Each structure stands twice: as structure tokens, then as C-alpha cells.
PDB file of C-alpha atoms in Angstrom:
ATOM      1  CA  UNK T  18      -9.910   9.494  16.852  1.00  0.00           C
ATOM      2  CA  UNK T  19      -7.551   6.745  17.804  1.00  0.00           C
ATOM      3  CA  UNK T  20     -10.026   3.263  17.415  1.00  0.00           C
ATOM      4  CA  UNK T  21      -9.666   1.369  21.121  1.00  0.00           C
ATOM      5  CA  UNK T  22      -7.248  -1.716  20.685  1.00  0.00           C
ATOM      6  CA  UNK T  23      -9.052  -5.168  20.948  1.00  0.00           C
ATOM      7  CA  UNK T  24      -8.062  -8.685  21.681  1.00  0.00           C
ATOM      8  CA  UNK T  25      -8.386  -9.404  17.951  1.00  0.00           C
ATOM      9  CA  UNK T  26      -4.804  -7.241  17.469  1.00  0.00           C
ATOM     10  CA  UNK T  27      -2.785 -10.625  17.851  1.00  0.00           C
ATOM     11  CA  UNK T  28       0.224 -12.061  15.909  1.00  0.00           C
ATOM     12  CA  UNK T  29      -0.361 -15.149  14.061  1.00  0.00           C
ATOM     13  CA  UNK T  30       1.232 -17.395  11.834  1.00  0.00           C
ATOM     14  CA  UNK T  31      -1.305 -18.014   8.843  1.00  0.00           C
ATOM     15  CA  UNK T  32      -1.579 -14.977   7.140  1.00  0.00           C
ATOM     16  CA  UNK T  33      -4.509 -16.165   5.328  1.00  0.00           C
ATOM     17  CA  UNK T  34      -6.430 -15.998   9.268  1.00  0.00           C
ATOM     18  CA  UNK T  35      -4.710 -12.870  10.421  1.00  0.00           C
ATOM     19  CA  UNK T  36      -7.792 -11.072  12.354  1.00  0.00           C
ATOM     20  CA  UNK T  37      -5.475  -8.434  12.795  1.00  0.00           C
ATOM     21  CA  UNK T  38      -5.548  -7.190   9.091  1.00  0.00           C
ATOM     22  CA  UNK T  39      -9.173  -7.385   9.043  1.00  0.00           C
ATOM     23  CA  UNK T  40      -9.384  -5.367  12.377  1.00  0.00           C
ATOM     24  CA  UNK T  41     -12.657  -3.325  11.570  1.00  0.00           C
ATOM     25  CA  UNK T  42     -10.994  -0.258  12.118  1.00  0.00           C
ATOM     26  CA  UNK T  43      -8.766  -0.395   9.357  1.00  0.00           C
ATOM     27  CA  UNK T  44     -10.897   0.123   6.132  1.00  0.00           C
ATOM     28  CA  UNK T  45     -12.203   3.202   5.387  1.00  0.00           C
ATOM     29  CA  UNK T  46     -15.298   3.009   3.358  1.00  0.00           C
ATOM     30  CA  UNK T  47     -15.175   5.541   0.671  1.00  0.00           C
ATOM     31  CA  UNK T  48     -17.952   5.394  -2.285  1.00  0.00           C
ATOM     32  CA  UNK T  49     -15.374   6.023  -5.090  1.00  0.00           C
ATOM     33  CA  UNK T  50     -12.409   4.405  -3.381  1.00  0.00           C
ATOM     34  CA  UNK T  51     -12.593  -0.052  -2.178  1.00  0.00           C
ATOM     35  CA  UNK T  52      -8.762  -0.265  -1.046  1.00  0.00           C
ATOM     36  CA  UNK T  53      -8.421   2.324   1.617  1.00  0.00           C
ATOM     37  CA  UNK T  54      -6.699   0.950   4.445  1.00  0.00           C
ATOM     38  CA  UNK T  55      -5.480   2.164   8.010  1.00  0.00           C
ATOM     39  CA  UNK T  56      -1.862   0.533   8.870  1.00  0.00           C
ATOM     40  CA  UNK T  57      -2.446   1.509  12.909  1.00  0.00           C
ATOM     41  CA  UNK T  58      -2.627  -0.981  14.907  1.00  0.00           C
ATOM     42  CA  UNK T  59      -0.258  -3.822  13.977  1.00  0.00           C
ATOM     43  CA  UNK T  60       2.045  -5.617  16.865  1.00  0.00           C
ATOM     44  CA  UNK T  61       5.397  -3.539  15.956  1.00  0.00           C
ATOM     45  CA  UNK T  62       8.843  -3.915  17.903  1.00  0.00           C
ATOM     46  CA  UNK T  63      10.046  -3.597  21.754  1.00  0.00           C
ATOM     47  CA  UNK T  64       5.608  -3.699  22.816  1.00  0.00           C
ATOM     48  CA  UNK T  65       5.030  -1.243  20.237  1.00  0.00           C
ATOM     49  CA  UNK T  66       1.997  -0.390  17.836  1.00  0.00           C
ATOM     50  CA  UNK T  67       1.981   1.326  14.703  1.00  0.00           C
ATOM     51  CA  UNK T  68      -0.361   4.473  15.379  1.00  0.00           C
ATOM     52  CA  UNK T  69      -3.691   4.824  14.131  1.00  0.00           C
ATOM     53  CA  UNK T  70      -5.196   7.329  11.246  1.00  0.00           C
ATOM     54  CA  UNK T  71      -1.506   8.640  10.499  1.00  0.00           C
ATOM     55  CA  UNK T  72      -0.149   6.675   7.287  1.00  0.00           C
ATOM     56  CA  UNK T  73      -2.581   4.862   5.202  1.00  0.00           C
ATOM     57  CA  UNK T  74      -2.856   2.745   1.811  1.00  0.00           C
ATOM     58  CA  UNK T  75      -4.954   3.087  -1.029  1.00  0.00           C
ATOM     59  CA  UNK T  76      -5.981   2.627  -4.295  1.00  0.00           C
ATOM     60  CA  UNK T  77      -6.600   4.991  -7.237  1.00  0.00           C
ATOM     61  CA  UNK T  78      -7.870   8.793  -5.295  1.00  0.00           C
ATOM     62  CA  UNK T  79      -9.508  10.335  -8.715  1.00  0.00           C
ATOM     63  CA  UNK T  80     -12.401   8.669  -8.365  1.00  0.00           C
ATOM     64  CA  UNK T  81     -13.535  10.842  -5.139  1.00  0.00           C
ATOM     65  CA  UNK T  82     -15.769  13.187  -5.200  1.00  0.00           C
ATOM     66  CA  UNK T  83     -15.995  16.315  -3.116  1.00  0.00           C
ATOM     67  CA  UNK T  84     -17.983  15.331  -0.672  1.00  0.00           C
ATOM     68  CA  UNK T  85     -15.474  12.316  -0.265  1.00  0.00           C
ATOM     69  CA  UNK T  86     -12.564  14.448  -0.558  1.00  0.00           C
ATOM     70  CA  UNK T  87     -14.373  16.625   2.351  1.00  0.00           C
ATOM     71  CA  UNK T  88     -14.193  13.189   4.560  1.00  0.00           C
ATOM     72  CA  UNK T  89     -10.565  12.520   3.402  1.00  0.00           C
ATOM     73  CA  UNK T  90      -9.835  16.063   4.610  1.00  0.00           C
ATOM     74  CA  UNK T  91     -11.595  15.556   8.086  1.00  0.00           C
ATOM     75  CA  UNK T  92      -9.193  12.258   8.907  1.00  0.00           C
ATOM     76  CA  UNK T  93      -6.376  15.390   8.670  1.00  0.00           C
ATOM     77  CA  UNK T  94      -4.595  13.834   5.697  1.00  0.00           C
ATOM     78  CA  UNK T  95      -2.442  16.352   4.707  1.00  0.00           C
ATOM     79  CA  UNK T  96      -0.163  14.332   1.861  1.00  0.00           C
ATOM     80  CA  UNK T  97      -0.585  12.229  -0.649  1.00  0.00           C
ATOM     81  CA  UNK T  98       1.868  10.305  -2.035  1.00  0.00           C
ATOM     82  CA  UNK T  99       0.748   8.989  -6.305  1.00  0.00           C
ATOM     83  CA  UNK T 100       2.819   6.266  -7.139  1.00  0.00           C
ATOM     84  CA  UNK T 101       1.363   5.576 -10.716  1.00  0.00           C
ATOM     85  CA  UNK T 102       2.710   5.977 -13.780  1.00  0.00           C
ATOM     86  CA  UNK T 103       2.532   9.408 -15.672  1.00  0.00           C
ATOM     87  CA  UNK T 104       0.082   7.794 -17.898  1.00  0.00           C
ATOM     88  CA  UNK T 105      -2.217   6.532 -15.222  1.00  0.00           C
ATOM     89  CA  UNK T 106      -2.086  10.081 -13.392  1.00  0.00           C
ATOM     90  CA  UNK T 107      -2.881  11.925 -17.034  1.00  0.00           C
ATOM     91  CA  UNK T 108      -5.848   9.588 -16.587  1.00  0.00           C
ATOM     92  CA  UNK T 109      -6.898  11.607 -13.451  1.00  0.00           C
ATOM     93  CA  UNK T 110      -5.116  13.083  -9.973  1.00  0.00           C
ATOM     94  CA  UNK T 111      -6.517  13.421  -6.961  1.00  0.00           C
ATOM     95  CA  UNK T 112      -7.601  17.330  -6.809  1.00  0.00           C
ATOM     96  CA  UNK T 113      -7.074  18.750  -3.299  1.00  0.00           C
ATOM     97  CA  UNK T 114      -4.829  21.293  -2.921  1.00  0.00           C
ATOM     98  CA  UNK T 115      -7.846  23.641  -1.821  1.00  0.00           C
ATOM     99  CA  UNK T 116      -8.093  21.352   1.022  1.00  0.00           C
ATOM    100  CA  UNK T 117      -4.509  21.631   1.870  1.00  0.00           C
ATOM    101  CA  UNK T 118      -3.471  18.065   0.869  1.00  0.00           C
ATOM    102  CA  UNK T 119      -0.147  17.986  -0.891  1.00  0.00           C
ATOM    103  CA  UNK T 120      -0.410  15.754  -3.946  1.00  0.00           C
ATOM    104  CA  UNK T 121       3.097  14.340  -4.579  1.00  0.00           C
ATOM    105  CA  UNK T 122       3.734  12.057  -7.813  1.00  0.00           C
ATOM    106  CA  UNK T 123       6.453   9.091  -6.892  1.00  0.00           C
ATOM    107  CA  UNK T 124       6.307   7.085  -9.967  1.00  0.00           C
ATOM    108  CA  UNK T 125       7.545   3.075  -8.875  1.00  0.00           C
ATOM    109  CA  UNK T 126       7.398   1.808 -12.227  1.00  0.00           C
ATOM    110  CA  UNK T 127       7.827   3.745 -15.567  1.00  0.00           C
ATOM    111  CA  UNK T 128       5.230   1.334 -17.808  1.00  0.00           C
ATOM    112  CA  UNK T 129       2.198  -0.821 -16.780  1.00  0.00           C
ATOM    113  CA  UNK T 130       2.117  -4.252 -17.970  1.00  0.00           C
ATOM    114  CA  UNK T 131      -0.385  -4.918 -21.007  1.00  0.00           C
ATOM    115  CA  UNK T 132      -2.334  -7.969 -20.587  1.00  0.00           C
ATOM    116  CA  UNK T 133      -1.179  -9.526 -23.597  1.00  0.00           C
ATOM    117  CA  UNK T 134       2.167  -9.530 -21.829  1.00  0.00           C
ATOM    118  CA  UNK T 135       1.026 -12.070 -19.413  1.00  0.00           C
ATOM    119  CA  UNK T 136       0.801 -15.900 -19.118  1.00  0.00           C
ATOM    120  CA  UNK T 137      -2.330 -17.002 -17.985  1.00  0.00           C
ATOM    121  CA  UNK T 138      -0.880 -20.232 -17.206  1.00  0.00           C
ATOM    122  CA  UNK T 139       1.754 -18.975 -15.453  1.00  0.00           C
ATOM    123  CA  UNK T 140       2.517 -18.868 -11.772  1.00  0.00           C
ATOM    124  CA  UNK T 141       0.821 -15.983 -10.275  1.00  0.00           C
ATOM    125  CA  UNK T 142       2.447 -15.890  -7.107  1.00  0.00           C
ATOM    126  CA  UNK T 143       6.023 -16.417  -8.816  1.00  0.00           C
ATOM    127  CA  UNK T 144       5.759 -13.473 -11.348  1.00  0.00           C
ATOM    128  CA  UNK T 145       4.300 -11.042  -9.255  1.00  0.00           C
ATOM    129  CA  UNK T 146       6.727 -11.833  -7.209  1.00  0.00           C
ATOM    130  CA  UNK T 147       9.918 -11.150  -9.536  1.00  0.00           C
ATOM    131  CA  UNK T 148       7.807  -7.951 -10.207  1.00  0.00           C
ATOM    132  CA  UNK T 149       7.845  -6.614  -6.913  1.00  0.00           C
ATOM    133  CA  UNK T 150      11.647  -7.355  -6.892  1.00  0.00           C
ATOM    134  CA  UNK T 151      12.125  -5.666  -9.685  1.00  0.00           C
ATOM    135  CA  UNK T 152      10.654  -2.212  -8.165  1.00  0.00           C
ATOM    136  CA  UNK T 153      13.382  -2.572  -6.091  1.00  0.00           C
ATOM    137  CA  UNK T 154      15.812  -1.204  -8.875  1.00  0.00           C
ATOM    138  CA  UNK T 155      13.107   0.739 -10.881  1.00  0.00           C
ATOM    139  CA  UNK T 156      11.324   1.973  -8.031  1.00  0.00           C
ATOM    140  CA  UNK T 157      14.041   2.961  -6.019  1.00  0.00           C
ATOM    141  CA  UNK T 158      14.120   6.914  -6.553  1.00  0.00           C
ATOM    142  CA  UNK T 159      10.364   6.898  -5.749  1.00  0.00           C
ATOM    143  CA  UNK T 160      10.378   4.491  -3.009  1.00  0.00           C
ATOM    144  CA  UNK T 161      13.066   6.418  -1.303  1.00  0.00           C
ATOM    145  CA  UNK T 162      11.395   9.743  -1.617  1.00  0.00           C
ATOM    146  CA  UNK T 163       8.295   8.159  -0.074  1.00  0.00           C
ATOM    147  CA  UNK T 164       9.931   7.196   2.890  1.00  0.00           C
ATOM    148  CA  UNK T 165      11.401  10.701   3.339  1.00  0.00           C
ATOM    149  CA  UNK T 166       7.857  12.415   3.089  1.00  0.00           C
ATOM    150  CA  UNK T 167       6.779   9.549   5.688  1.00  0.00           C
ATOM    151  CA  UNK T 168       9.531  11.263   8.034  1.00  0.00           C
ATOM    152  CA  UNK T 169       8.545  14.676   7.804  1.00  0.00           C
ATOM    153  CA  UNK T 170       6.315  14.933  10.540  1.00  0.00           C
ATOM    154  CA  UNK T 171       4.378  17.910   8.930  1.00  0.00           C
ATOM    155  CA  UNK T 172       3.373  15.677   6.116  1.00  0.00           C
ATOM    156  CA  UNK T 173       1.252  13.645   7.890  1.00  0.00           C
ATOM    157  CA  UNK T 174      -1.172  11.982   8.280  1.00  0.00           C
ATOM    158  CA  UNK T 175      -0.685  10.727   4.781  1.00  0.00           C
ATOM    159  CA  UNK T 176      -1.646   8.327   2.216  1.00  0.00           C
ATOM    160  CA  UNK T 177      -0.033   6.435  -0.134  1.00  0.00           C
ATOM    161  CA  UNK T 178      -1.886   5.029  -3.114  1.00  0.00           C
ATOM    162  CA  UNK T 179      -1.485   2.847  -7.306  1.00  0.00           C
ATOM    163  CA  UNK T 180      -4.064   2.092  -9.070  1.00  0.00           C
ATOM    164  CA  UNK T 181      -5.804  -0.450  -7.249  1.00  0.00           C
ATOM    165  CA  UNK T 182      -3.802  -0.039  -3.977  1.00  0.00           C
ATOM    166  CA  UNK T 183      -2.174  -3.651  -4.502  1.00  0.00           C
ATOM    167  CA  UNK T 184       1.088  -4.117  -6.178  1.00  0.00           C
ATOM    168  CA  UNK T 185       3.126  -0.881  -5.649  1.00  0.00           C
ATOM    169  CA  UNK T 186       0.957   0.444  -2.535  1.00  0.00           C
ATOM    170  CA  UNK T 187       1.622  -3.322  -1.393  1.00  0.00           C
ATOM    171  CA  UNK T 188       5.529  -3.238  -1.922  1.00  0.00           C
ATOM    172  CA  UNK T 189       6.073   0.149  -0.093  1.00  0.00           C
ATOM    173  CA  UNK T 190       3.560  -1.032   2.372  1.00  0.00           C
ATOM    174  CA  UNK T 191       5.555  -3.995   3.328  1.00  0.00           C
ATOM    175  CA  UNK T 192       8.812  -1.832   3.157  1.00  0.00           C
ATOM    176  CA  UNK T 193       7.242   0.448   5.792  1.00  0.00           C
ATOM    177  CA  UNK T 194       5.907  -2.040   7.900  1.00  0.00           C
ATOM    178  CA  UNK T 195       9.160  -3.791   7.893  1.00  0.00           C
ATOM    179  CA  UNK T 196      11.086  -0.923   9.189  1.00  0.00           C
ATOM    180  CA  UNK T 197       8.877  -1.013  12.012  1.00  0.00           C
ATOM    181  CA  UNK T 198       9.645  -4.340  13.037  1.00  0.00           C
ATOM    182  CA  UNK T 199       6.299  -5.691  11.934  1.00  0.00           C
ATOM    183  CA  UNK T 200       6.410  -9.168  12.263  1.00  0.00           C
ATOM    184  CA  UNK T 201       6.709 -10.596   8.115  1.00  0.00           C
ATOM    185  CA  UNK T 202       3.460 -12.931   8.931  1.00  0.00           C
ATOM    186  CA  UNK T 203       1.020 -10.040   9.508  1.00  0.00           C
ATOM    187  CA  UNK T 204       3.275  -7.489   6.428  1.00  0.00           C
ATOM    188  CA  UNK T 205       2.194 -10.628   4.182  1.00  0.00           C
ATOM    189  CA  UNK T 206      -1.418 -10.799   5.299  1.00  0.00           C
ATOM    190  CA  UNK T 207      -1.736  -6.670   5.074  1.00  0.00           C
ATOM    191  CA  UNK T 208      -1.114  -7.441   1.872  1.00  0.00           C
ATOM    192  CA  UNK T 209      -2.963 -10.110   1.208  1.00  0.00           C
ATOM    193  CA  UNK T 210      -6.007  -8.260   2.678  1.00  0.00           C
ATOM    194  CA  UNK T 211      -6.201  -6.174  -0.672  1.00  0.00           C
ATOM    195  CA  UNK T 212      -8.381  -9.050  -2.029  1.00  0.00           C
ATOM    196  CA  UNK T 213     -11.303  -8.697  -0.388  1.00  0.00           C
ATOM    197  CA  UNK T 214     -11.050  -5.206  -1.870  1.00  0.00           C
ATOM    198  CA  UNK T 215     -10.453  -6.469  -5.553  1.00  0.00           C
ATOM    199  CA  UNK T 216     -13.999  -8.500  -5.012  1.00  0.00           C
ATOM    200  CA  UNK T 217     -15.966  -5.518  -3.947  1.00  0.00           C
ATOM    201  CA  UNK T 218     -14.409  -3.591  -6.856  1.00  0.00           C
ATOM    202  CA  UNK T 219     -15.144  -5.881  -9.397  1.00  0.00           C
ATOM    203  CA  UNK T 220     -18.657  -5.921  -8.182  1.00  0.00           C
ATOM    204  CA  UNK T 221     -19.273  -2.038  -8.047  1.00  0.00           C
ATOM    205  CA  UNK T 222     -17.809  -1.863 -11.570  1.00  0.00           C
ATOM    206  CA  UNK T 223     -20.259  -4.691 -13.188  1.00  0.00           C
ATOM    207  CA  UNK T 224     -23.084  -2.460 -12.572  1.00  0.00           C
ATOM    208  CA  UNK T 225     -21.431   0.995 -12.614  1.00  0.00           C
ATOM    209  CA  UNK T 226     -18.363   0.742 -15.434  1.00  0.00           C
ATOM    210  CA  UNK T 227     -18.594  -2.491 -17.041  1.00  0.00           C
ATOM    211  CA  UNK T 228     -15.970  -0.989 -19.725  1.00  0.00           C
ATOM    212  CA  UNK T 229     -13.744  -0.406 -16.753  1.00  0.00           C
ATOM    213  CA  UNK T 230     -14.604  -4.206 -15.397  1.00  0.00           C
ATOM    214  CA  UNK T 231     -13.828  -5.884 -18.814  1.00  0.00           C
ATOM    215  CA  UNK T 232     -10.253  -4.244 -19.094  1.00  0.00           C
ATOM    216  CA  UNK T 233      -9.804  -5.359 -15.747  1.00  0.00           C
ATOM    217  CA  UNK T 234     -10.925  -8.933 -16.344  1.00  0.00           C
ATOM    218  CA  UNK T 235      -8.829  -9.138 -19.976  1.00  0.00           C
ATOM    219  CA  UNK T 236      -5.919  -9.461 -18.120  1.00  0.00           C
ATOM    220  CA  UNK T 237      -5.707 -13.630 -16.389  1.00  0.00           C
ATOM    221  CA  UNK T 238      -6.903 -13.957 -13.352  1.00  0.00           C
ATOM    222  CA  UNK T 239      -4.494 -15.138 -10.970  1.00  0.00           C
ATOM    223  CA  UNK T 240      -2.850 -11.416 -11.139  1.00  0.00           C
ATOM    224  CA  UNK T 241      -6.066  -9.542  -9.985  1.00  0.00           C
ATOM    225  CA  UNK T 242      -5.018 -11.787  -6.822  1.00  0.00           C
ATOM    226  CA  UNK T 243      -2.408 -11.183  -3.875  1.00  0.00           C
ATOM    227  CA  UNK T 244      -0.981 -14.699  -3.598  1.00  0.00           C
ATOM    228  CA  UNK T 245       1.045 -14.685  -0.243  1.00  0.00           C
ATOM    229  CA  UNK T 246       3.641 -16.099  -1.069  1.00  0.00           C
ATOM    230  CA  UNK T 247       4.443 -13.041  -3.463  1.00  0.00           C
ATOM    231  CA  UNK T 248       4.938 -11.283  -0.740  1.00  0.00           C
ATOM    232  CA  UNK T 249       6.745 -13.981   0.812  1.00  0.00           C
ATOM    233  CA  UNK T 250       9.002 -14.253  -1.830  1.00  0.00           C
ATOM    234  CA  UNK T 251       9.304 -10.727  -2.304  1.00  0.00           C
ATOM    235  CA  UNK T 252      10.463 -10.335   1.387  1.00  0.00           C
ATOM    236  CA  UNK T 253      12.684 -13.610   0.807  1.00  0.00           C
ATOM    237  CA  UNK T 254      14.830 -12.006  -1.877  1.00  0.00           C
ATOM    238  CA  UNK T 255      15.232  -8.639   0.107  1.00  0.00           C
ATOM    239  CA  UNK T 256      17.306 -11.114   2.777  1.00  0.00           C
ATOM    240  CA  UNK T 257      18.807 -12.538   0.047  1.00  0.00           C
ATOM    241  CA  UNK T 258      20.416  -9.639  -1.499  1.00  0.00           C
ATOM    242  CA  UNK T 259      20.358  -6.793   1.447  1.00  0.00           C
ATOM    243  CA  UNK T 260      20.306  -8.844   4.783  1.00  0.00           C
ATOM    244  CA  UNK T 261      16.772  -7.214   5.636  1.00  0.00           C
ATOM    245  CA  UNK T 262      14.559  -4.050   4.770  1.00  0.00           C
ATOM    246  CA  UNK T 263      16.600  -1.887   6.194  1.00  0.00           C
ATOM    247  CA  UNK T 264      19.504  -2.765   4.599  1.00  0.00           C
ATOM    248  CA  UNK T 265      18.110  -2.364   1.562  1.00  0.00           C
ATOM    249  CA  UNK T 266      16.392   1.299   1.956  1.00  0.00           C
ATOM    250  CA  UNK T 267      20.146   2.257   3.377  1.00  0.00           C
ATOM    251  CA  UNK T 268      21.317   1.114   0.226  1.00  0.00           C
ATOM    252  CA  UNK T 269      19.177   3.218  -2.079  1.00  0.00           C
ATOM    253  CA  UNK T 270      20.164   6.304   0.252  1.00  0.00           C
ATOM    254  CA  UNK T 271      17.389   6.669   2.784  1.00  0.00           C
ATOM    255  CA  UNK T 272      19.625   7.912   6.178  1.00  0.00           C
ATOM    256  CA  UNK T 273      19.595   6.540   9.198  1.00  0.00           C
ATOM    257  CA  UNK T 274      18.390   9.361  10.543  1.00  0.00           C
ATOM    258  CA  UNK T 275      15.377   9.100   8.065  1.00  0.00           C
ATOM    259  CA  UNK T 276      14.502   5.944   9.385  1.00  0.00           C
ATOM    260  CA  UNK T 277      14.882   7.012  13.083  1.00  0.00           C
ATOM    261  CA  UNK T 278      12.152   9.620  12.259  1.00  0.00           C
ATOM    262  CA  UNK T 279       9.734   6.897  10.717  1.00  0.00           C
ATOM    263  CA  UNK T 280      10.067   4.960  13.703  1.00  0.00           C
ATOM    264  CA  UNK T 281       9.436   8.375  16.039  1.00  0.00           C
ATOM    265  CA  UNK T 282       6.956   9.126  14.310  1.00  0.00           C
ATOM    266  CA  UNK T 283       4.285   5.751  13.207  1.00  0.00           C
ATOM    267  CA  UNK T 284       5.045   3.645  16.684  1.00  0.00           C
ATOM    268  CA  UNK T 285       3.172   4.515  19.992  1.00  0.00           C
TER     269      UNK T 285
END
């Protein structure tokens, strides 16, 4: 199942030309689903690779139907890990269970933002920054019970998924990544990736849900986008404060032991 490992899994420098995020192995083409993503592959510590089809990002799983859920099922996803809002999941859940994938609810953030909460002319990059900081102390519980599902072995593979598989898939993405000793430049173009997604969402929904597309498009702009140096910044502040990722996800509790198991269990 494994894909075979190219020449185009390199390390770079500009995230904005990182083959290695755009490795055609990693999306997963799903009819209801645009952001579903495969983190195998990536350059991780001591020679090491994250593994293929075992931990995977997404965005919103409702929208699958049952023959997709049938295909979701036959990459051996056994967990999924919903960190939307209650709201959002009232909306619609991922339905499963019959297949024998766990639905878990990890709620990072307790509201949405409205789009008349937003600046249009403000700096894109900068506030989505200070909100992915900010899921640092909201998000905590959740992101730390994410991380222990990750390190169950018998919960995986698995997938993590928000709304549109950008903001709070991209933070605990990054988070992950990090504590694999993925170097930051390919962590900010994973996340950065999630654009080309956001294009061919926008485009399914003009012709499919153009209610869905025009709440989308009400809110400015620049925040439909992943701006690298949110990311960058994002990562920049977890220095700051915590000295790296992992002190950080030692100070909201996860155990070192926790983190061992990650490690045991994602790198090949």
C-alpha cells in the first residue's frame, strides 16, 4: 500500500516550491471531500520518514457518501478525530461506526469567527497567525487528546479533520509534524499546500452549492488563503514562549512517554 519513495521527497527551503508536499501520493481524491491529505513521506529526524497511509488530514468528512466512506474504510482508517465546533458537527458527522471507524469529537476552538468580525484590509498572514496561537490556550484540551489517540497504536490509521482541513487540521498538523523532527520549511509548505485545495473547492461549489460558495466568499479573501508566514509565525511564537513543539505539548500534559509512542509509531 506503501507509495515507492521518489527523488521528488527532498528538503527545500522555499516552501512555496516544496515538491515534496505536492508528492502525488499524498492527496486522496474523494468526490465529497478536496483537502484529504497523506502526511507519509516527509524527510523526518536521524534518516527517518514519516510512514505512509497511517495519519492523515482533512477537511469536513459529512459530505461522503457511502460509497466514499466504503473507500475511506479500505485505506484501514479506523479513527477519526472531528475537531469542529459543536455547531459545525450538529451541521453533520461523519457516520461510520458500521464500518468500524471511531468518530471522536476534539473541539480546538469553542466559536467560529463570523465574517463581519474580520478586516478585509487587514493582514492575512498576521491574524491568522495570532489565531493559531491562540488555539494554543483554547485548543489545548483537544489538541492534547489528539495526540494521545495518535499514540494508541490501535487507533490507527487515522484522520484528523475542520471544516475545510486548513486552520485547525493545519495547527495540529504542524504540531505533529514537529514532534517528528520535520524540518519547519516543509511543516510550513504542508500547510500551505491546503490552497490548491481551497481552489478546487470553490470551483466544485460554484456549480454544485453556490449558497455554500457565497458564505464562503462573504468572508475577505486573504483568509480563504494559507499565507506562509502564518505558519511561520505561528511556529515562531511556539519558540518564543515554550523553547519548541515539544515543549509546549509537555506543557499542556501530553507525557513523554506519549510522545515516544508517536515517534514509534509514524517514523519508518
Amino acid at each position: 500500500m506503501n507509495p515507492t519513495l521518489t527523488s521528488s521527497l527532498h528538503i527545500v527551503t522555499d516552501p512555496l516550491d516544496d515538491a515534496t508536499a505536492d508528492h502525488p501520493d499524498r492527496q486522496i481524491h474523494f468526490r465529497g471531500t478536496f483537502n484529504f491529505r497523506d502526511l507519509g513521506g516527509y524527510r523526518a529526524r536521524a534518516g527517518q520518514t514519516v510512514r505512509w497511509r497511517t495519519l492523515f488530514r482533512a477537511d469536513a468528512l459529512h459530505r461522503m457518501d457511502t460509497e466514499e466512506l466504503q473507500e475511506l474504510r479500505e485505506l484501514d482508517v479506523r479513527t477519526v478525530l472531528d475537531l469542529r465546533t459543536q455547531v459545525e458537527l450538529d451541521e453533520g458527522r461523519i457516520e461510520a461506526d458500521h464500518l468500524g471507524i471511531t468518530h471522536f469529537h476534539m473541539p480546538v476552538l469553542g466559536l467560529v469567527w463570523e465574517p463581519e468580525d474580520l478586516d478585509p484590509d487587514a493582514d492575512a498572514g498576521a491574524v491568522l497567525g495570532d489565531l493559531y496561537i491562540d488555539m494554543l490556550t483554547v485548543g489545548a484540551p483537544a489538541l492534547a487528546a489528539a495526540l494521545d489517540t495518535i499514540a494508541s497504536s490501535d487507533r490507527l490509521p487515522a484522520v484528523f479533520h475542520c471544516a475545510a482541513g486548513k486552520d485547525r487540521t493545519g495547527v495540529l498538523a504542524a504540531i505533529v509534524l514537529s514532534l517528528l523532527g520535520v524540518d519547519e520549511s516543509i511543516i510550513v509548505a504542508d500547510y500551505h499546500r491546503t490552497a490548491k485545495s481551497m481552489d478546487a473547492l470553490m470551483e466544485r461549489l460554484a456549480t454544485e452549492r453556490p449558497e455554500a460558495l457565497t458564505a464562503m466568499t462573504d468572508q475577505p479573501s486573504p483568509y480563504m488563503k494559507t499565507p506562509p508566514e502564518a505558519m511561520t509565525g505561528f511556529l515562531a511564537h511556539v519558540r518564543s514562549e515554550h523553547g519548541s513543539v515539544l515543549g509546549y505539548v509537555r506543557s499542556i500534559g501530553v507525557s513523554a512517554d506519549t510522545i515516544e509512542a508517536i515517534n514509534h509509531n509514524l517514523l519508518v
